[in-house]
PDB file of C-alpha atoms and ligand atoms in Angstrom:
ATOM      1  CA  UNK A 232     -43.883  48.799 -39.499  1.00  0.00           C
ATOM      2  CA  UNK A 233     -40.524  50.019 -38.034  1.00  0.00           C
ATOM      3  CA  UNK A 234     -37.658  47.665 -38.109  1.00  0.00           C
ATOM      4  CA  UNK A 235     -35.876  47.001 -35.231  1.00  0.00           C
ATOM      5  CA  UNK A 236     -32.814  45.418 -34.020  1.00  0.00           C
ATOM      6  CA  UNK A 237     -32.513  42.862 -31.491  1.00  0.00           C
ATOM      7  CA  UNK A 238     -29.413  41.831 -29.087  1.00  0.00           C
ATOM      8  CA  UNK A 239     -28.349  39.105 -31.524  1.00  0.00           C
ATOM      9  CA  UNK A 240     -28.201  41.949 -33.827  1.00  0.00           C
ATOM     10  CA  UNK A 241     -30.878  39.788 -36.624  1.00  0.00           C
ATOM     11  CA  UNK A 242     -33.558  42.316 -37.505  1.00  0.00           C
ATOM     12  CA  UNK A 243     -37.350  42.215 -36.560  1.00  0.00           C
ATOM     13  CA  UNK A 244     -40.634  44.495 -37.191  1.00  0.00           C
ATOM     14  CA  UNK A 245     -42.490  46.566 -34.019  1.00  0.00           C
ATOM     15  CA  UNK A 246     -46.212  45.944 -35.305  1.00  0.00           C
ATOM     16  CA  UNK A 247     -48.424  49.396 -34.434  1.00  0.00           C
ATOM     17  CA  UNK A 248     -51.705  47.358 -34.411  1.00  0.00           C
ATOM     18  CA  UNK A 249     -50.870  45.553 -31.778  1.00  0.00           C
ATOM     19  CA  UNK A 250     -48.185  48.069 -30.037  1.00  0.00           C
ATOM     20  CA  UNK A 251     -45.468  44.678 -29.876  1.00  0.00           C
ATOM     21  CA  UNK A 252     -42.659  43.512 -31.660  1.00  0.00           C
ATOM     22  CA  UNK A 253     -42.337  40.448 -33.865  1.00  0.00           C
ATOM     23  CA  UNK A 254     -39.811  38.693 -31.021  1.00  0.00           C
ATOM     24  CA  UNK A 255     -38.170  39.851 -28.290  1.00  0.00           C
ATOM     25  CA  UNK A 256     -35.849  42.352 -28.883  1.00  0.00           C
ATOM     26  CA  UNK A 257     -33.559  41.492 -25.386  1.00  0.00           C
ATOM     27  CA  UNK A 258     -33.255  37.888 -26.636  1.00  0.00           C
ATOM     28  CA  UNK A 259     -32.955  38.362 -30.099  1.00  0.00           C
ATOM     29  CA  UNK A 260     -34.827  36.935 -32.890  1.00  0.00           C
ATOM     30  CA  UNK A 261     -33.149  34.290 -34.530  1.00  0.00           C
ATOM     31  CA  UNK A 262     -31.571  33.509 -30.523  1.00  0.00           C
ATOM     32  CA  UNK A 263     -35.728  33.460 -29.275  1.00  0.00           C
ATOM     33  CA  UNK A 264     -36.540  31.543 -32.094  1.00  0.00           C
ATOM     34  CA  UNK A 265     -33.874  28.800 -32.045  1.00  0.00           C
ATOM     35  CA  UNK A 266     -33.417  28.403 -28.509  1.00  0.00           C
ATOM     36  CA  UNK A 267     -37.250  28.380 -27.313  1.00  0.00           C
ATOM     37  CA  UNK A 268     -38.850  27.073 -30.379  1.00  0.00           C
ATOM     38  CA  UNK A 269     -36.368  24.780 -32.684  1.00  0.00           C
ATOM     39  CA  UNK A 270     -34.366  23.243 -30.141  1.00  0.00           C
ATOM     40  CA  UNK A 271     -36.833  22.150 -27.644  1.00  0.00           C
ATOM     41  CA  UNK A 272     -38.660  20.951 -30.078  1.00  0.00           C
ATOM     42  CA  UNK A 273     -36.053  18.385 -31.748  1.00  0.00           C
ATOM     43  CA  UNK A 274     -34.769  17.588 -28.598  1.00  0.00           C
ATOM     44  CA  UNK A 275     -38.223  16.086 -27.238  1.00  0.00           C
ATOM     45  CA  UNK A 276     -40.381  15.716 -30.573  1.00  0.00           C
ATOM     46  CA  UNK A 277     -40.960  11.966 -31.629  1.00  0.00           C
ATOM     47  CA  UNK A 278     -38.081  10.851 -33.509  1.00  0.00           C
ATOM     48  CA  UNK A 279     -39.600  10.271 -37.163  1.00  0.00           C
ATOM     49  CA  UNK A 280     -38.225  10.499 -40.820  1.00  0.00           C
ATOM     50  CA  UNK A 281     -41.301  13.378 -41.366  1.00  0.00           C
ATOM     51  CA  UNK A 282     -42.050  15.578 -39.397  1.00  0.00           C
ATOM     52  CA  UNK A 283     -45.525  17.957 -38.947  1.00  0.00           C
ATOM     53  CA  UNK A 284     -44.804  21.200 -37.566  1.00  0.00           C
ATOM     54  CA  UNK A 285     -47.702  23.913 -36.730  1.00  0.00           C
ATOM     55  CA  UNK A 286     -46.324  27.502 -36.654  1.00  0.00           C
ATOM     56  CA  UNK A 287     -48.362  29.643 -35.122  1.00  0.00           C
ATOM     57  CA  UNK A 288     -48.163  32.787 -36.752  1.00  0.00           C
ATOM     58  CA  UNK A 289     -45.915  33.074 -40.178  1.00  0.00           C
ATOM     59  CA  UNK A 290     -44.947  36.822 -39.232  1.00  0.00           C
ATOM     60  CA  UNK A 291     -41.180  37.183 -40.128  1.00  0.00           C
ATOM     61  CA  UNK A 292     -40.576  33.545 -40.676  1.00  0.00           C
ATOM     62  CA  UNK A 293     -38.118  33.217 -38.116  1.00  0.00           C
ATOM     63  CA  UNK A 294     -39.432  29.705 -36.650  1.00  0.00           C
ATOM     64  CA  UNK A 295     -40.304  27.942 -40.157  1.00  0.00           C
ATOM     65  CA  UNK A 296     -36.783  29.326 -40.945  1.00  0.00           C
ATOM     66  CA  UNK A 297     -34.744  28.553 -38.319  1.00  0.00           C
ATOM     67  CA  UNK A 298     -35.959  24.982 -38.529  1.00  0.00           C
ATOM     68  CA  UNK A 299     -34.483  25.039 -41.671  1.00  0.00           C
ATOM     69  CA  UNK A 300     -31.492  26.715 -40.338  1.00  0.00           C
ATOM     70  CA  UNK A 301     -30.895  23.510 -37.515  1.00  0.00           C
ATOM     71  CA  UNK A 302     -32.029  20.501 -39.653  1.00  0.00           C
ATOM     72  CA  UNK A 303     -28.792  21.887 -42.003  1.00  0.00           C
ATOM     73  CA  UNK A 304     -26.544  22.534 -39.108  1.00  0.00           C
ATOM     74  CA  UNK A 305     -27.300  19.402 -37.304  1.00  0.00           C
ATOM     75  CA  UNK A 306     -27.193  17.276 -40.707  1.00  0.00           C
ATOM     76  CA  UNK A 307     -30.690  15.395 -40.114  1.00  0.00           C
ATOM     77  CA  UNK A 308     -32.293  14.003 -43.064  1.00  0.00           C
ATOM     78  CA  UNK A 309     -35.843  14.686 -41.342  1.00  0.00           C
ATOM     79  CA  UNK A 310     -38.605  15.642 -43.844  1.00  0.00           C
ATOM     80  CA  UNK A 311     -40.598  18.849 -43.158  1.00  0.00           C
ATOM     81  CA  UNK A 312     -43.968  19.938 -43.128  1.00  0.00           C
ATOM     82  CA  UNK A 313     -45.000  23.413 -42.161  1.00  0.00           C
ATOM     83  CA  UNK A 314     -48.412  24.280 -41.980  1.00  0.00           C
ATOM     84  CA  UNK A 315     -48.623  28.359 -40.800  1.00  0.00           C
ATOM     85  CA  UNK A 316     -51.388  30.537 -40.741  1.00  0.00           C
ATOM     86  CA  UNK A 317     -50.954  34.158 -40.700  1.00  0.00           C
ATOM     87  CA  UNK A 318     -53.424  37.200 -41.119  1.00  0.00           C
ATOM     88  CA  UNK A 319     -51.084  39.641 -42.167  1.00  0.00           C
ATOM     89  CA  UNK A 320     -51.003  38.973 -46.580  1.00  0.00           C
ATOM     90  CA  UNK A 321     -49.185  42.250 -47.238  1.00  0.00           C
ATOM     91  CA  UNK A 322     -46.394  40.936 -44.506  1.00  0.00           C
ATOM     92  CA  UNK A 323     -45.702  38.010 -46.186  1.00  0.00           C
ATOM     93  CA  UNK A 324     -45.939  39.381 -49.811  1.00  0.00           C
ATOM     94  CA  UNK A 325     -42.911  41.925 -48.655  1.00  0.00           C
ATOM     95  CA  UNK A 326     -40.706  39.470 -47.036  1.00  0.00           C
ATOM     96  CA  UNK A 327     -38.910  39.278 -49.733  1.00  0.00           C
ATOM     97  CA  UNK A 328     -37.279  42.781 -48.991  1.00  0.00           C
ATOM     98  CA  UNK A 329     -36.604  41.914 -45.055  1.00  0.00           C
ATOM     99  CA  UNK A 330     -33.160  42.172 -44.026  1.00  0.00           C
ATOM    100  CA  UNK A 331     -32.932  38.724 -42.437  1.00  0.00           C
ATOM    101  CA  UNK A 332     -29.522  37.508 -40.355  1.00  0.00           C
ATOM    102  CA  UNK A 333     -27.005  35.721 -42.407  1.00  0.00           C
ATOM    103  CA  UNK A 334     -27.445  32.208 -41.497  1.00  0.00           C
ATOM    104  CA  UNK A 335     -30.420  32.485 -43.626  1.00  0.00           C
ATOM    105  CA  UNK A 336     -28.986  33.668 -46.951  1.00  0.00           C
ATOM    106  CA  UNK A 337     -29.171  30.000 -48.238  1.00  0.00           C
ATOM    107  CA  UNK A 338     -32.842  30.263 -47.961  1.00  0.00           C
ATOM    108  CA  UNK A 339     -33.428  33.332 -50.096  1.00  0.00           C
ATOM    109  CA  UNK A 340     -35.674  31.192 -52.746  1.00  0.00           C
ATOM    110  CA  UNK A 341     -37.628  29.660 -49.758  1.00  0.00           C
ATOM    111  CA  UNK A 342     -38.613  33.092 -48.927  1.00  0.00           C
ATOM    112  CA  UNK A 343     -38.839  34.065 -52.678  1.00  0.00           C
ATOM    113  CA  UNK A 344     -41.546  31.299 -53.025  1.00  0.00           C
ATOM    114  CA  UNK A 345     -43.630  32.239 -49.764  1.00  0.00           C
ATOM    115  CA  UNK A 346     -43.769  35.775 -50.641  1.00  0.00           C
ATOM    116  CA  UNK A 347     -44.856  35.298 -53.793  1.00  0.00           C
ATOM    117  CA  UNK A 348     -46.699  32.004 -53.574  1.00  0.00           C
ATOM    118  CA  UNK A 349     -47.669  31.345 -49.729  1.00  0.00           C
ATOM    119  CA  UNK A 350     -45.967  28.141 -50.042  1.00  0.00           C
ATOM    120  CA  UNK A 351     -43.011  26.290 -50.907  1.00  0.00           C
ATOM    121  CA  UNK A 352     -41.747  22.528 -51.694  1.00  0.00           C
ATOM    122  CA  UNK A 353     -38.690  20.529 -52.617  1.00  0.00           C
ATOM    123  CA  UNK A 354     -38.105  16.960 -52.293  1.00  0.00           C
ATOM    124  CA  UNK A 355     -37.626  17.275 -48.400  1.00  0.00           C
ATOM    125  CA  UNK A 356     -39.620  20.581 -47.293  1.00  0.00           C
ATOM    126  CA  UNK A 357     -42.954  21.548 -47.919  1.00  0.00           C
ATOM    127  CA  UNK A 358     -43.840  24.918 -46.379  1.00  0.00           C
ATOM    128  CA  UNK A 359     -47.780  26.120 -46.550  1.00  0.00           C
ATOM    129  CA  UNK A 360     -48.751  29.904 -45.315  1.00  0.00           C
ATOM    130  CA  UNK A 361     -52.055  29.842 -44.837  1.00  0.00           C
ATOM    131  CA  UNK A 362     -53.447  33.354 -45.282  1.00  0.00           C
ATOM    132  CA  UNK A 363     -56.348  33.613 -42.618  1.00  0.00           C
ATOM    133  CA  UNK A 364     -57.780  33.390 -38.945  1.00  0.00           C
ATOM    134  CA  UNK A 365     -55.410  30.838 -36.967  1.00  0.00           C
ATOM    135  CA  UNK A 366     -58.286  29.905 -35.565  1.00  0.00           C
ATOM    136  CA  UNK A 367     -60.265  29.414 -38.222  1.00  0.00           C
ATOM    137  CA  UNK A 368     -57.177  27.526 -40.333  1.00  0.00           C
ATOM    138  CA  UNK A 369     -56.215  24.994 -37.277  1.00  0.00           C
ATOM    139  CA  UNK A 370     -59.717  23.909 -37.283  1.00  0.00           C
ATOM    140  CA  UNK A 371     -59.518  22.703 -41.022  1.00  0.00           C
ATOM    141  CA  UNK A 372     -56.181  20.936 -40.772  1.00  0.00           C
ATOM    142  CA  UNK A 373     -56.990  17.002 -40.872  1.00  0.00           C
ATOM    143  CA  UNK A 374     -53.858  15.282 -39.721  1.00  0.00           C
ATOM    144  CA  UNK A 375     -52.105  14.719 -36.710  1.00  0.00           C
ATOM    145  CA  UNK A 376     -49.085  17.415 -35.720  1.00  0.00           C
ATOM    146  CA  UNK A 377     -45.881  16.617 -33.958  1.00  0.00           C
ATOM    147  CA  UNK A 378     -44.920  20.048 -33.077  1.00  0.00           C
ATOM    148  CA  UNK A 379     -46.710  23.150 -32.317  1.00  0.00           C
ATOM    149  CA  UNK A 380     -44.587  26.672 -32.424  1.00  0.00           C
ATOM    150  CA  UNK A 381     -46.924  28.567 -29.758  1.00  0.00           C
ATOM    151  CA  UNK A 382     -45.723  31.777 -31.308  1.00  0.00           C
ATOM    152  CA  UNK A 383     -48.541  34.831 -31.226  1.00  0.00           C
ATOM    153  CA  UNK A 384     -48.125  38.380 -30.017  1.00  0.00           C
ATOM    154  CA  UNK A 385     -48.664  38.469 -26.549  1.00  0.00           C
ATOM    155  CA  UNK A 386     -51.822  37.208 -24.713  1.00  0.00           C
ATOM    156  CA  UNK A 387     -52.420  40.647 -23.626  1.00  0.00           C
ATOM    157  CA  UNK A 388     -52.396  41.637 -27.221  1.00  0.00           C
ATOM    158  CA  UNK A 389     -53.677  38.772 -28.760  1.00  0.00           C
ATOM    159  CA  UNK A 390     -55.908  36.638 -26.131  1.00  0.00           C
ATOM    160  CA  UNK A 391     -57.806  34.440 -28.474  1.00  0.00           C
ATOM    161  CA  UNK A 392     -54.919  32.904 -29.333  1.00  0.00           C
ATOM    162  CA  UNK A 393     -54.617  32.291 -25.569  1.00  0.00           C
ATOM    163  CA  UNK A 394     -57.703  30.731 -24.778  1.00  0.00           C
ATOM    164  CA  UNK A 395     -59.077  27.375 -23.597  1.00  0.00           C
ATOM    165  CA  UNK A 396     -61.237  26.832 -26.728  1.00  0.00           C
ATOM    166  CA  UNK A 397     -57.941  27.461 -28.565  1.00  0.00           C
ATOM    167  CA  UNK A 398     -55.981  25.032 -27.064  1.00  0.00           C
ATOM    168  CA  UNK A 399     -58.559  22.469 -26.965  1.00  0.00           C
ATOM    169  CA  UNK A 400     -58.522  22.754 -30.681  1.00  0.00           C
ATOM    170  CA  UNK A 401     -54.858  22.167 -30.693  1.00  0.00           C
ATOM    171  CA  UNK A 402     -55.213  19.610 -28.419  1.00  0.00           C
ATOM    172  CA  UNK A 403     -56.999  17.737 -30.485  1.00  0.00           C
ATOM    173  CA  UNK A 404     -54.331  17.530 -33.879  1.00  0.00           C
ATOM    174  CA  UNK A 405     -51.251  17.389 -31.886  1.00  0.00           C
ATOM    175  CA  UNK A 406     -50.004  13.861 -31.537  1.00  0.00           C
ATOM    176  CA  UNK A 407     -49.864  12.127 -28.920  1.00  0.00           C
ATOM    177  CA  UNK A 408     -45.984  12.279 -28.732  1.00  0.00           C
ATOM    178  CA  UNK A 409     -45.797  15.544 -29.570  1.00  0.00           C
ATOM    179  CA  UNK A 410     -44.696  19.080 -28.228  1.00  0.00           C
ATOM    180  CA  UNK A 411     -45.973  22.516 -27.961  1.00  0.00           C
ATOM    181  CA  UNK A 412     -42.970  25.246 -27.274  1.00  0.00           C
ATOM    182  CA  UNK A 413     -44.244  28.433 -25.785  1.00  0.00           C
ATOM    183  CA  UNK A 414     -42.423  31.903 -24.488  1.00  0.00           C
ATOM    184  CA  UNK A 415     -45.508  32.851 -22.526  1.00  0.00           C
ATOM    185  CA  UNK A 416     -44.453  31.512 -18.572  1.00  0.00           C
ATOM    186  CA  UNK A 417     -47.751  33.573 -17.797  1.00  0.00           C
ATOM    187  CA  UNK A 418     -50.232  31.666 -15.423  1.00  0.00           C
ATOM    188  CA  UNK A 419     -53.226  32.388 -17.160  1.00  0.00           C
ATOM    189  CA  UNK A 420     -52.085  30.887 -20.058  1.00  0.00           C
ATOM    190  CA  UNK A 421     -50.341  27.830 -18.620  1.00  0.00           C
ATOM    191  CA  UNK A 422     -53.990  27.469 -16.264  1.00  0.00           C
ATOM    192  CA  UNK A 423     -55.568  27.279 -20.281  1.00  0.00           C
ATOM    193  CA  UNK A 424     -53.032  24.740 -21.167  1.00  0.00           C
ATOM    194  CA  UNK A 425     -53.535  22.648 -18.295  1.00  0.00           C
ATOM    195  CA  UNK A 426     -57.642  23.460 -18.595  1.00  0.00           C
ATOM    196  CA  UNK A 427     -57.400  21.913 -22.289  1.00  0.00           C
ATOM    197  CA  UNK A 428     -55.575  18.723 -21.672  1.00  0.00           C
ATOM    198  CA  UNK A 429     -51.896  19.273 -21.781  1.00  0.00           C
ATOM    199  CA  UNK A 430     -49.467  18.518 -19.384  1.00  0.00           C
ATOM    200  CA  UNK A 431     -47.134  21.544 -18.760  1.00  0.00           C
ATOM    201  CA  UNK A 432     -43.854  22.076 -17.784  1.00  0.00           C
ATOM    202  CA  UNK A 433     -41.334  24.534 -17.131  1.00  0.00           C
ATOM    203  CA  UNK A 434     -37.687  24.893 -19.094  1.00  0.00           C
ATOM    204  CA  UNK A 435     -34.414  27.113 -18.327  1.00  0.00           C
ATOM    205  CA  UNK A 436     -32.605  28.446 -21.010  1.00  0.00           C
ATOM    206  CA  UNK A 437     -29.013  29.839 -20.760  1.00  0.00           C
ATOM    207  CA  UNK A 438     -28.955  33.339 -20.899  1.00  0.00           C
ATOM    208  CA  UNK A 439     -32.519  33.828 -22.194  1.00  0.00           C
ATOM    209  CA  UNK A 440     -36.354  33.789 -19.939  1.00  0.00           C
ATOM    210  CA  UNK A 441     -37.384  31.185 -18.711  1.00  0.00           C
ATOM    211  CA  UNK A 442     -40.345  29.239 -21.177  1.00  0.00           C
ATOM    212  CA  UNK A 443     -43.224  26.932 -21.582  1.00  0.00           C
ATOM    213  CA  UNK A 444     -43.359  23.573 -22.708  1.00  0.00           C
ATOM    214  CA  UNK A 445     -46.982  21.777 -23.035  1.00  0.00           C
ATOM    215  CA  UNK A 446     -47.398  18.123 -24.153  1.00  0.00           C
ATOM    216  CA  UNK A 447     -49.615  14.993 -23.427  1.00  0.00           C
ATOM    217  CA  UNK A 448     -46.771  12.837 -22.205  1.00  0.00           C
ATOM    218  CA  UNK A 449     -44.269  12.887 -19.821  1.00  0.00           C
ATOM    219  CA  UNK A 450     -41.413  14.450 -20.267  1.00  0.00           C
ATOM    220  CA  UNK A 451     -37.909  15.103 -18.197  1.00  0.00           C
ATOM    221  CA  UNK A 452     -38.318  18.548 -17.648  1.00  0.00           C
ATOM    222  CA  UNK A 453     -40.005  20.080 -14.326  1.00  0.00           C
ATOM    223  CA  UNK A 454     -43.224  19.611 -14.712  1.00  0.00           C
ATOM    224  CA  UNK A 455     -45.827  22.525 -13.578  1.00  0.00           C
ATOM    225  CA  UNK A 456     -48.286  21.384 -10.571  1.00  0.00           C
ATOM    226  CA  UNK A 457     -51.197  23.158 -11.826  1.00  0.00           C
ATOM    227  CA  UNK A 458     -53.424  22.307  -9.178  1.00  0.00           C
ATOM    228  CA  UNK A 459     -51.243  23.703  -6.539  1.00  0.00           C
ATOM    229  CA  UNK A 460     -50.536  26.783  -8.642  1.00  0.00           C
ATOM    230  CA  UNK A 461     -54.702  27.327  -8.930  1.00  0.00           C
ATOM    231  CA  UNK A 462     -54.924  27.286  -4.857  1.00  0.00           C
ATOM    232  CA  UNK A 463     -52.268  30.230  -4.367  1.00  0.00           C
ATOM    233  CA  UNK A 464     -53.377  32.124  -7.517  1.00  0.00           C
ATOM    234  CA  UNK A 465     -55.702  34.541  -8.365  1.00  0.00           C
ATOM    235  CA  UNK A 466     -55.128  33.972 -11.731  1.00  0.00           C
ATOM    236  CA  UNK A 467     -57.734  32.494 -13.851  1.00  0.00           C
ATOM    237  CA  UNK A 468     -57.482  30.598 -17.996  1.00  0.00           C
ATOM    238  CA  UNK A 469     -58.010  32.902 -20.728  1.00  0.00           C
ATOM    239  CA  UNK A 470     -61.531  31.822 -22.188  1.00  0.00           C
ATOM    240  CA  UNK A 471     -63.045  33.334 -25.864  1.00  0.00           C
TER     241      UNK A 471
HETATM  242  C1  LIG B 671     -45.307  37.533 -32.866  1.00  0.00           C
HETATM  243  S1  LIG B 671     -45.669  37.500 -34.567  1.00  0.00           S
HETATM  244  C2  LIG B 671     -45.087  35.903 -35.071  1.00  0.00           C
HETATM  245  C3  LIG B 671     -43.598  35.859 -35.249  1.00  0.00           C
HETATM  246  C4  LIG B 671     -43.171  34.658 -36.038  1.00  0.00           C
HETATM  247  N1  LIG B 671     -43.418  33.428 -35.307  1.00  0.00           N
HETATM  248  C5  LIG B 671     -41.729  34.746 -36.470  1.00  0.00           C
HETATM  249  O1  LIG B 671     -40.937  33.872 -36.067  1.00  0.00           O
HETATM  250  O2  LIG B 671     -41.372  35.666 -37.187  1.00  0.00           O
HETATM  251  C6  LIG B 671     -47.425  37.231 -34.568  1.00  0.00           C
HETATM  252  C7  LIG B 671     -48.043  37.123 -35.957  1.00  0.00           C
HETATM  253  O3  LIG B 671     -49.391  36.687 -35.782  1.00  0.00           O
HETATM  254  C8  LIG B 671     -50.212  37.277 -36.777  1.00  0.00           C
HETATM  255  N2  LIG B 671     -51.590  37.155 -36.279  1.00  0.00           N
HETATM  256  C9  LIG B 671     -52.192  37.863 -35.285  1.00  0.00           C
HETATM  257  N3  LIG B 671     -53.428  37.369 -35.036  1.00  0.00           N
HETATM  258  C10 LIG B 671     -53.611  36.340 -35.904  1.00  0.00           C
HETATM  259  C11 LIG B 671     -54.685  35.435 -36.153  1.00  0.00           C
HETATM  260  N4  LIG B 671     -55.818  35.495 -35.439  1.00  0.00           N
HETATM  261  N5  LIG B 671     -54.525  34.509 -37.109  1.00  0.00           N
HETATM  262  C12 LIG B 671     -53.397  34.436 -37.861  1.00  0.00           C
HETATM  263  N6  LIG B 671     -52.342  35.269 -37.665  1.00  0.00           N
HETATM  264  C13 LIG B 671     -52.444  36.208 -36.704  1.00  0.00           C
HETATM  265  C14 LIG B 671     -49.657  38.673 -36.906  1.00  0.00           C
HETATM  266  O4  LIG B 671     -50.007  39.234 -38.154  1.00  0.00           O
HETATM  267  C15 LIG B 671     -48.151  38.425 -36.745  1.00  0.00           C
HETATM  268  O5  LIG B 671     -47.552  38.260 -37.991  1.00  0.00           O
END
């Protein structure tokens, strides 16, 4: 792994196996994270005392983190649960040494507990790595999630995390209020969005790409016309 700084100047990993880095390194990893994951996601996620949050993969932590990071910030008393799988066990038994941005020193004995344990819980937060096959782990989860964090290496690097069988699975525990946030604007992947249920639309961010979000409600954001998309498109959804 060779560490790598991004334009925020927080840290993140380039991954050999699958020739990418952990986040985008002309973003910035705790920016990406924050501003396409965590803030979407609180701005349209059901408003609820607890909420379930589905972070697909561990890696660095950033997402599960930053979450963290914005309920502290922003002062909200929401409860936490963070189910994320992750395949890499030898990643997350050496976070403890990863030079991670300063807004997260406060969370040094989260990541303490996760390296050392896979998990963590206080009174407010539980967070549970699950060390496996995402696939494999979403299948097994038996409650309803409020937010996904659509967070994989890319679908060129790591399509069966792409697919329509995979999204049909998610599909199926997300709540019916609740929101998937996605970098990927790719068509294939928003055609295996649309192909498993979800509604998808598009979002702007300042100063950062363009991104994804996927839900089964309506929400005030431009929403995608897939159908019209499929006529002008050779494009086609990523399948297993
Ligand atoms: C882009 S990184 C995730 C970055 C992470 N969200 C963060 O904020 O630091 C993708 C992660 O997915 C893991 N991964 C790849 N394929 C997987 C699979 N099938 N199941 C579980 N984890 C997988 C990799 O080991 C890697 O840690």
């Amino acid at each position: 792994m060779i560490k790598v700084q991004t334009k925020d100047s927080s840290f993140t990993l380039y991954n050999k196996e699958f020739d990418e880095c952990y986040h985008n390194v002309k973003d910035g990893a705790l920016s990406e994270s924050l501003k396409k994951h965590v803030e979407p996601a609180f701005l349209f996620a059901p408003k609820k005392g607890k909420l379930t949050i589905l972070d697909i993969c561990f890696g660095l932590g950033y997402n599960t983190l930053s979450t963290i990071y914005y309920l502290k910030t922003n002062r909200l008393n929401t409860k936490l649960e963070i189910i994320s799988p992750e395949l890499d066990k030898d990643l997350i038994e050496n976070l403890i040494d990863f030079e991670y941005p300063k807004e997260f020193t406060p969370f040094k004995n989260i990541i303490k507990s996760i390296s050392k344990d896979n998990f963590y819980e206080d009174e407010n937060i539980k967070i549970d790595v699950k060390i496996g096959n995402a696939r494999e782990v979403i299948k097994r989860i038996d409650k309803k999630v409020d937010i996904v964090y659509q967070d994989p290496f890319s679908p060129k690097k790591n399509r069966s995390l792409w697919t329509v069988e995979y999204f049909k699975d998610i599909f199926d525990i997300i709540d019916k209020d609740g929101i998937l946030t996605t970098y990927s604007i790719a068509a294939p992947v928003r055609f295996a969005l649309y192909e498993s249920g979800f509604r998808v639309y598009e979002r702007e961010i300042e100063g950062l790409k363009k991104e994804t979000i996927a839900s089964k409600r309506t929400l005030p954001l431009k929403e995608i016309d897939i159908e019209e998309k499929r006529k002008r498109s050779n494009s086609k959804a990523l399948r297993d």
